PDB file of C-alpha atoms in Angstrom:
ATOM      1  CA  UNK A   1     212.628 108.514  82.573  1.00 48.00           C
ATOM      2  CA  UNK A   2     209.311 108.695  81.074  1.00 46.00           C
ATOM      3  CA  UNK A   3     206.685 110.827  82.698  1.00 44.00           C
ATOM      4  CA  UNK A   4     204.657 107.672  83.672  1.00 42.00           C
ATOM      5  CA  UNK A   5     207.212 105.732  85.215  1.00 38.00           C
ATOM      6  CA  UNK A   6     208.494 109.053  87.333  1.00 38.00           C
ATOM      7  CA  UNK A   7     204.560 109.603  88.119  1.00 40.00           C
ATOM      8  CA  UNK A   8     204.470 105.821  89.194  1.00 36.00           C
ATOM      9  CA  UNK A   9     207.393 106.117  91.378  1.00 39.00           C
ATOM     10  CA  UNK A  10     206.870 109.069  93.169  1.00 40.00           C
ATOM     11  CA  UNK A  11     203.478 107.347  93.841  1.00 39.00           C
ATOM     12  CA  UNK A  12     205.203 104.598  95.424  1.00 36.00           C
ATOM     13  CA  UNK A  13     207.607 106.229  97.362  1.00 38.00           C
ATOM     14  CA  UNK A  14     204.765 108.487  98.909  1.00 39.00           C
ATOM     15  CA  UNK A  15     202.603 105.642  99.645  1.00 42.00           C
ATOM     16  CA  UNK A  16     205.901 104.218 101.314  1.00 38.00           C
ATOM     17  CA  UNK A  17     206.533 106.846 102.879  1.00 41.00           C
ATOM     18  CA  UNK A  18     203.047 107.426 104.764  1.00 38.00           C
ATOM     19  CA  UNK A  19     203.351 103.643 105.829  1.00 38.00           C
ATOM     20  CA  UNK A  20     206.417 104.276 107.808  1.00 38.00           C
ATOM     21  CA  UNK A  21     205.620 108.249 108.660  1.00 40.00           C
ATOM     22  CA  UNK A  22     201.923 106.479 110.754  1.00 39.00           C
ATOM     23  CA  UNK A  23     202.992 105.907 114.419  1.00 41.00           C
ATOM     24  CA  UNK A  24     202.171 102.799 115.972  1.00 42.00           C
ATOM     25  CA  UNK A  25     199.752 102.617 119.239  1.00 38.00           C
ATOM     26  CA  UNK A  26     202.409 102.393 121.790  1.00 41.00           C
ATOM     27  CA  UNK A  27     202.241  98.856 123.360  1.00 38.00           C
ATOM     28  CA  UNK A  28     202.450  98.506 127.629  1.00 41.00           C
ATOM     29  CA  UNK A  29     203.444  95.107 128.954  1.00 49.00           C
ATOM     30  CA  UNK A  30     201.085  94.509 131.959  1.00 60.00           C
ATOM     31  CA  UNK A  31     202.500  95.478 134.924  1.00 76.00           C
ATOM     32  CA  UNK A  32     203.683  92.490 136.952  1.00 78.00           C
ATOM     33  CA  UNK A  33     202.103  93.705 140.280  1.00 91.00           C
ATOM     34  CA  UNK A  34     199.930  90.858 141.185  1.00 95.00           C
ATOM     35  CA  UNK A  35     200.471  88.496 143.898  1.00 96.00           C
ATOM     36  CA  UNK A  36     199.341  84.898 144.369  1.00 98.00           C
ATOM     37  CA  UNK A  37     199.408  82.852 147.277  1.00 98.00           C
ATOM     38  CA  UNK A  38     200.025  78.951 147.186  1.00 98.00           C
ATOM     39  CA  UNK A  39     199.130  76.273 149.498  1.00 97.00           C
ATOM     40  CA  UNK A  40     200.033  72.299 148.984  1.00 96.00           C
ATOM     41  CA  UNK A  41     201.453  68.853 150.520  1.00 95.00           C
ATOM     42  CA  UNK A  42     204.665  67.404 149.529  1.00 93.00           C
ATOM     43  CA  UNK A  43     206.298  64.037 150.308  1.00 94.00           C
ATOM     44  CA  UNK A  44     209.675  63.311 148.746  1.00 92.00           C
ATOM     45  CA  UNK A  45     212.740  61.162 149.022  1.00 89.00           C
ATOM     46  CA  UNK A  46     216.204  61.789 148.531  1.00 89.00           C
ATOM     47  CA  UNK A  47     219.895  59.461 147.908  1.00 89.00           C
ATOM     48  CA  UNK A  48     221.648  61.508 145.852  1.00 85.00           C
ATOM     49  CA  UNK A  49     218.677  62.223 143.505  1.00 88.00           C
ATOM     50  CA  UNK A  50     216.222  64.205 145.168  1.00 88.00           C
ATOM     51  CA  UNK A  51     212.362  63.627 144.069  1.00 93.00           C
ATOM     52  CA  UNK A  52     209.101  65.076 145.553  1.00 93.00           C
ATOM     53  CA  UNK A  53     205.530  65.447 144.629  1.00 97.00           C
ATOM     54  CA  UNK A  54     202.675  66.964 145.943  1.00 96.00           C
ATOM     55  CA  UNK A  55     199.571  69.158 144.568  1.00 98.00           C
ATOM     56  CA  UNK A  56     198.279  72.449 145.660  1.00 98.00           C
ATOM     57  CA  UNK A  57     195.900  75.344 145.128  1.00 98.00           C
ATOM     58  CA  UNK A  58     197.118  78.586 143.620  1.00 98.00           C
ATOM     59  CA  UNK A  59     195.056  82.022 144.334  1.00 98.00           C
ATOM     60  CA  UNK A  60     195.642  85.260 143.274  1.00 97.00           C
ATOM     61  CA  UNK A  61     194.238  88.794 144.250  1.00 96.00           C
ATOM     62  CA  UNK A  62     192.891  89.175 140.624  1.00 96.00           C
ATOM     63  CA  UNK A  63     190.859  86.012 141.680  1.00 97.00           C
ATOM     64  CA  UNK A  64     191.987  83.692 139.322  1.00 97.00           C
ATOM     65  CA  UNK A  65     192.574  80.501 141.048  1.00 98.00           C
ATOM     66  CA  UNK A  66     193.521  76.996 139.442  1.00 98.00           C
ATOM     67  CA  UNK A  67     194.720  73.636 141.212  1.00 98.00           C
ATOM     68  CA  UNK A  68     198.469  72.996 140.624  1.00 98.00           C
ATOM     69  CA  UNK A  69     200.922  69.737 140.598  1.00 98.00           C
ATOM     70  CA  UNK A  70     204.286  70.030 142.245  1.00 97.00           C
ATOM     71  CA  UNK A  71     206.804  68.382 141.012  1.00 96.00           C
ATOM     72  CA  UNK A  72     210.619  69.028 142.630  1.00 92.00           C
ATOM     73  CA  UNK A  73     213.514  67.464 141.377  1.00 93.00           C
ATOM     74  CA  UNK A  74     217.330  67.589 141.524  1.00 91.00           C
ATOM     75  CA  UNK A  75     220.694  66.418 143.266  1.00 88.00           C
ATOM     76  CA  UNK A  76     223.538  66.520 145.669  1.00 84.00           C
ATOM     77  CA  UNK A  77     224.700  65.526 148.897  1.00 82.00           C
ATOM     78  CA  UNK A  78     221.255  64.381 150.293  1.00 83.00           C
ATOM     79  CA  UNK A  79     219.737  61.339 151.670  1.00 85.00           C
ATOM     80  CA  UNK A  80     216.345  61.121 153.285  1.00 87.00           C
ATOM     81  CA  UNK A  81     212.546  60.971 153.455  1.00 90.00           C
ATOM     82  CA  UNK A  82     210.249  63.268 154.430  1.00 87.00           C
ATOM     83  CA  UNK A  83     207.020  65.323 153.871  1.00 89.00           C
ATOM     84  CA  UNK A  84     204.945  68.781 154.072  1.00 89.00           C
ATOM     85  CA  UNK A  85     201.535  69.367 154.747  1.00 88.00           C
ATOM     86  CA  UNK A  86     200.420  72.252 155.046  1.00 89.00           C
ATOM     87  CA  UNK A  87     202.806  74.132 153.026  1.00 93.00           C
ATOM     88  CA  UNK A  88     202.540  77.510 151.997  1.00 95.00           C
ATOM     89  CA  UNK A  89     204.360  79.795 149.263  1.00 95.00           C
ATOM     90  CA  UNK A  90     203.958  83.461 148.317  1.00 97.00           C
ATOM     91  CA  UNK A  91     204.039  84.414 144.374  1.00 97.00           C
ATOM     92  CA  UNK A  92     205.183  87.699 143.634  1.00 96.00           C
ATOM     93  CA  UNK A  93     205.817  89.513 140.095  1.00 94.00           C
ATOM     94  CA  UNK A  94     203.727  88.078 137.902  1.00 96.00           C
ATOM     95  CA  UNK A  95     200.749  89.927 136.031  1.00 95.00           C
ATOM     96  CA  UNK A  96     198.154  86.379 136.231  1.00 94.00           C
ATOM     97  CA  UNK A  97     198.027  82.930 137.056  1.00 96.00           C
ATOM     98  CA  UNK A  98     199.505  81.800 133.891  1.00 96.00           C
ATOM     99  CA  UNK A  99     203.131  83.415 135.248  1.00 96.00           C
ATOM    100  CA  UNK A 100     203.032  81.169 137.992  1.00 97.00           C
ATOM    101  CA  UNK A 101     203.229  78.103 135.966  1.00 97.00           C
ATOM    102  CA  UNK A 102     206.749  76.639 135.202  1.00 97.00           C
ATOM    103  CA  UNK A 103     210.153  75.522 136.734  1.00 97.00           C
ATOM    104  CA  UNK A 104     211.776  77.847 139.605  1.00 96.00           C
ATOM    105  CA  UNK A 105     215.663  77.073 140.375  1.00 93.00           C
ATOM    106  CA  UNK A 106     215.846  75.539 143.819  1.00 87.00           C
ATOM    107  CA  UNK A 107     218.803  75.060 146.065  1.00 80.00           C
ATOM    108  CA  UNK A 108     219.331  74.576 149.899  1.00 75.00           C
ATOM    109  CA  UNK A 109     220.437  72.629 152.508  1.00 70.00           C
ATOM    110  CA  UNK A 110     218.200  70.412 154.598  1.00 71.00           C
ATOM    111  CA  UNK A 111     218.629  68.968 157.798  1.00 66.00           C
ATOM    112  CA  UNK A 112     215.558  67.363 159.516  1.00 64.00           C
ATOM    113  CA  UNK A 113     214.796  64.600 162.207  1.00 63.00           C
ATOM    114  CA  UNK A 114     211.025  63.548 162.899  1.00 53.00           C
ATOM    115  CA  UNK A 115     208.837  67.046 162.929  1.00 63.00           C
ATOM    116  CA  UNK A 116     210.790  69.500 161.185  1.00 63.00           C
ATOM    117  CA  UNK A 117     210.201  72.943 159.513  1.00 65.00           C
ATOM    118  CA  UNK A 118     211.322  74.869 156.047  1.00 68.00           C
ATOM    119  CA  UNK A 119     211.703  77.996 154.459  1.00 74.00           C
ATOM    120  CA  UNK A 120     212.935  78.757 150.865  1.00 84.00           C
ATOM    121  CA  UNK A 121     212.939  81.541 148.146  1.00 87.00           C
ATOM    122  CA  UNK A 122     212.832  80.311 144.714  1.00 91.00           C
ATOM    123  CA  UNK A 123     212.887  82.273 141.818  1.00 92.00           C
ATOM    124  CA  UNK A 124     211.854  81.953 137.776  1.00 94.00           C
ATOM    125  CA  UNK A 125     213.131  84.945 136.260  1.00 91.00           C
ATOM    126  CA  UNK A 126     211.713  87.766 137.672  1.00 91.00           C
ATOM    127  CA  UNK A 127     209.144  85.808 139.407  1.00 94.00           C
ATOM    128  CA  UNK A 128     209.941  84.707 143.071  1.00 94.00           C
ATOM    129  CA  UNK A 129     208.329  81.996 144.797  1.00 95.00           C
ATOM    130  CA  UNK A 130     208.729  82.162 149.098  1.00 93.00           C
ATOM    131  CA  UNK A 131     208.157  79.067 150.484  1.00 91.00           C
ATOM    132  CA  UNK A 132     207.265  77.715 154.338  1.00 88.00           C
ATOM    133  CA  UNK A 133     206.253  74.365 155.875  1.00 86.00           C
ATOM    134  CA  UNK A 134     206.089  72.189 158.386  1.00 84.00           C
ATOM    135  CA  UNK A 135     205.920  68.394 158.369  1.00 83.00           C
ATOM    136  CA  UNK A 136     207.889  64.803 159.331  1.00 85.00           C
ATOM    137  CA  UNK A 137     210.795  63.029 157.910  1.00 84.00           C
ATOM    138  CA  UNK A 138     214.646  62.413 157.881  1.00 80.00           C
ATOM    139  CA  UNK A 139     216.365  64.784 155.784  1.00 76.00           C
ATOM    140  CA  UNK A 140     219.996  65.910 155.412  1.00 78.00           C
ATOM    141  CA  UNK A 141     222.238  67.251 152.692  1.00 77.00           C
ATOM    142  CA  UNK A 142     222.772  70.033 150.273  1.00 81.00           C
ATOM    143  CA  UNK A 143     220.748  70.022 146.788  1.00 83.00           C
ATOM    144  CA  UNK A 144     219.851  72.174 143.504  1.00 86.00           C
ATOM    145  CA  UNK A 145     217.382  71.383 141.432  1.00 90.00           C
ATOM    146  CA  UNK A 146     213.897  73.246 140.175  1.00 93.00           C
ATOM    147  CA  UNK A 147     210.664  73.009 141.362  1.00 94.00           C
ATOM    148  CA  UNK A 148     207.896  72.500 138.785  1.00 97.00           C
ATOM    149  CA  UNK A 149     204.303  74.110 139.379  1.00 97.00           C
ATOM    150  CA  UNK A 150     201.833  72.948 136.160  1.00 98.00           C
ATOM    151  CA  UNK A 151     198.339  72.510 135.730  1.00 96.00           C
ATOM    152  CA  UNK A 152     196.515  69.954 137.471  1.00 92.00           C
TER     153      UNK A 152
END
């Protein structure tokens, strides 16, 4: 090897070298400590297929707020008619607003005649989504689906 091309790869491997050798800035997700609190109306129908809809207003303690659609969706041994007003649903691991956004797995069992009441926990990933209300319809069966909160 001549002495330039040993010069001009020692140079390289150095410069290499100190690319790798220079630590990164460690990187810290945010922490997923915020909670939001959602209220909304639903009304929905069910043979089989189960569909509601409703919108809503999601606030969080970091005071981000944004009004939501709700969309539900799925199937199973259900047939009725009913809706919510009123309802109310508590967010919990996400680090803003925009975690709250997307589909959460659903599944219960209903079983409702004129004024009746609900409770559910949903969950998308990590995130869980604690839902009450009250409200009037005919309802019975067993479902899964997801329950879709986007932008309104």
């Amino acid at each position: 090897m001549s002495k330039h091309t040993l010069a001009l790869t020692a140079a390289l491997l150095l410069g290499a070298g100190a690319l790798v050798a220079v630590p990164a800035a460690p990187v810290h997700a945010a922490e997923a400590n915020v909670k939001c609190h959602l209220t909304f109306s639903l009304s929905g129908w069910s043979i089989l297929y189960k569909h509601a809809e409703g919108s809503g207003t999601v606030r969080c303690e970091n005071g981000q707020q944004a009004e939501v659609k709700i969309v539900m969706i799925g199937g199973g041994l259900t047939a009725g008619k009913y809706r919510i007003d009123h309802g109310t649903g508590d967010i919990t691991h996400v680090r803003g607003i925009d975690d709250v956004f997307g589909d959460y797995a659903q599944a219960g069992a209903e079983a409702g005649v004129v004024k009746s009441g609900t409770a559910q926990v949903l969950t998308k990933g990590t995130t869980s989504l604690a839902l009450a209300g009250h409200g009037e319809g005919i309802n019975l069966g067993v479902s899964v689906g997801k329950f879709t909160i986007s932008h309104r």
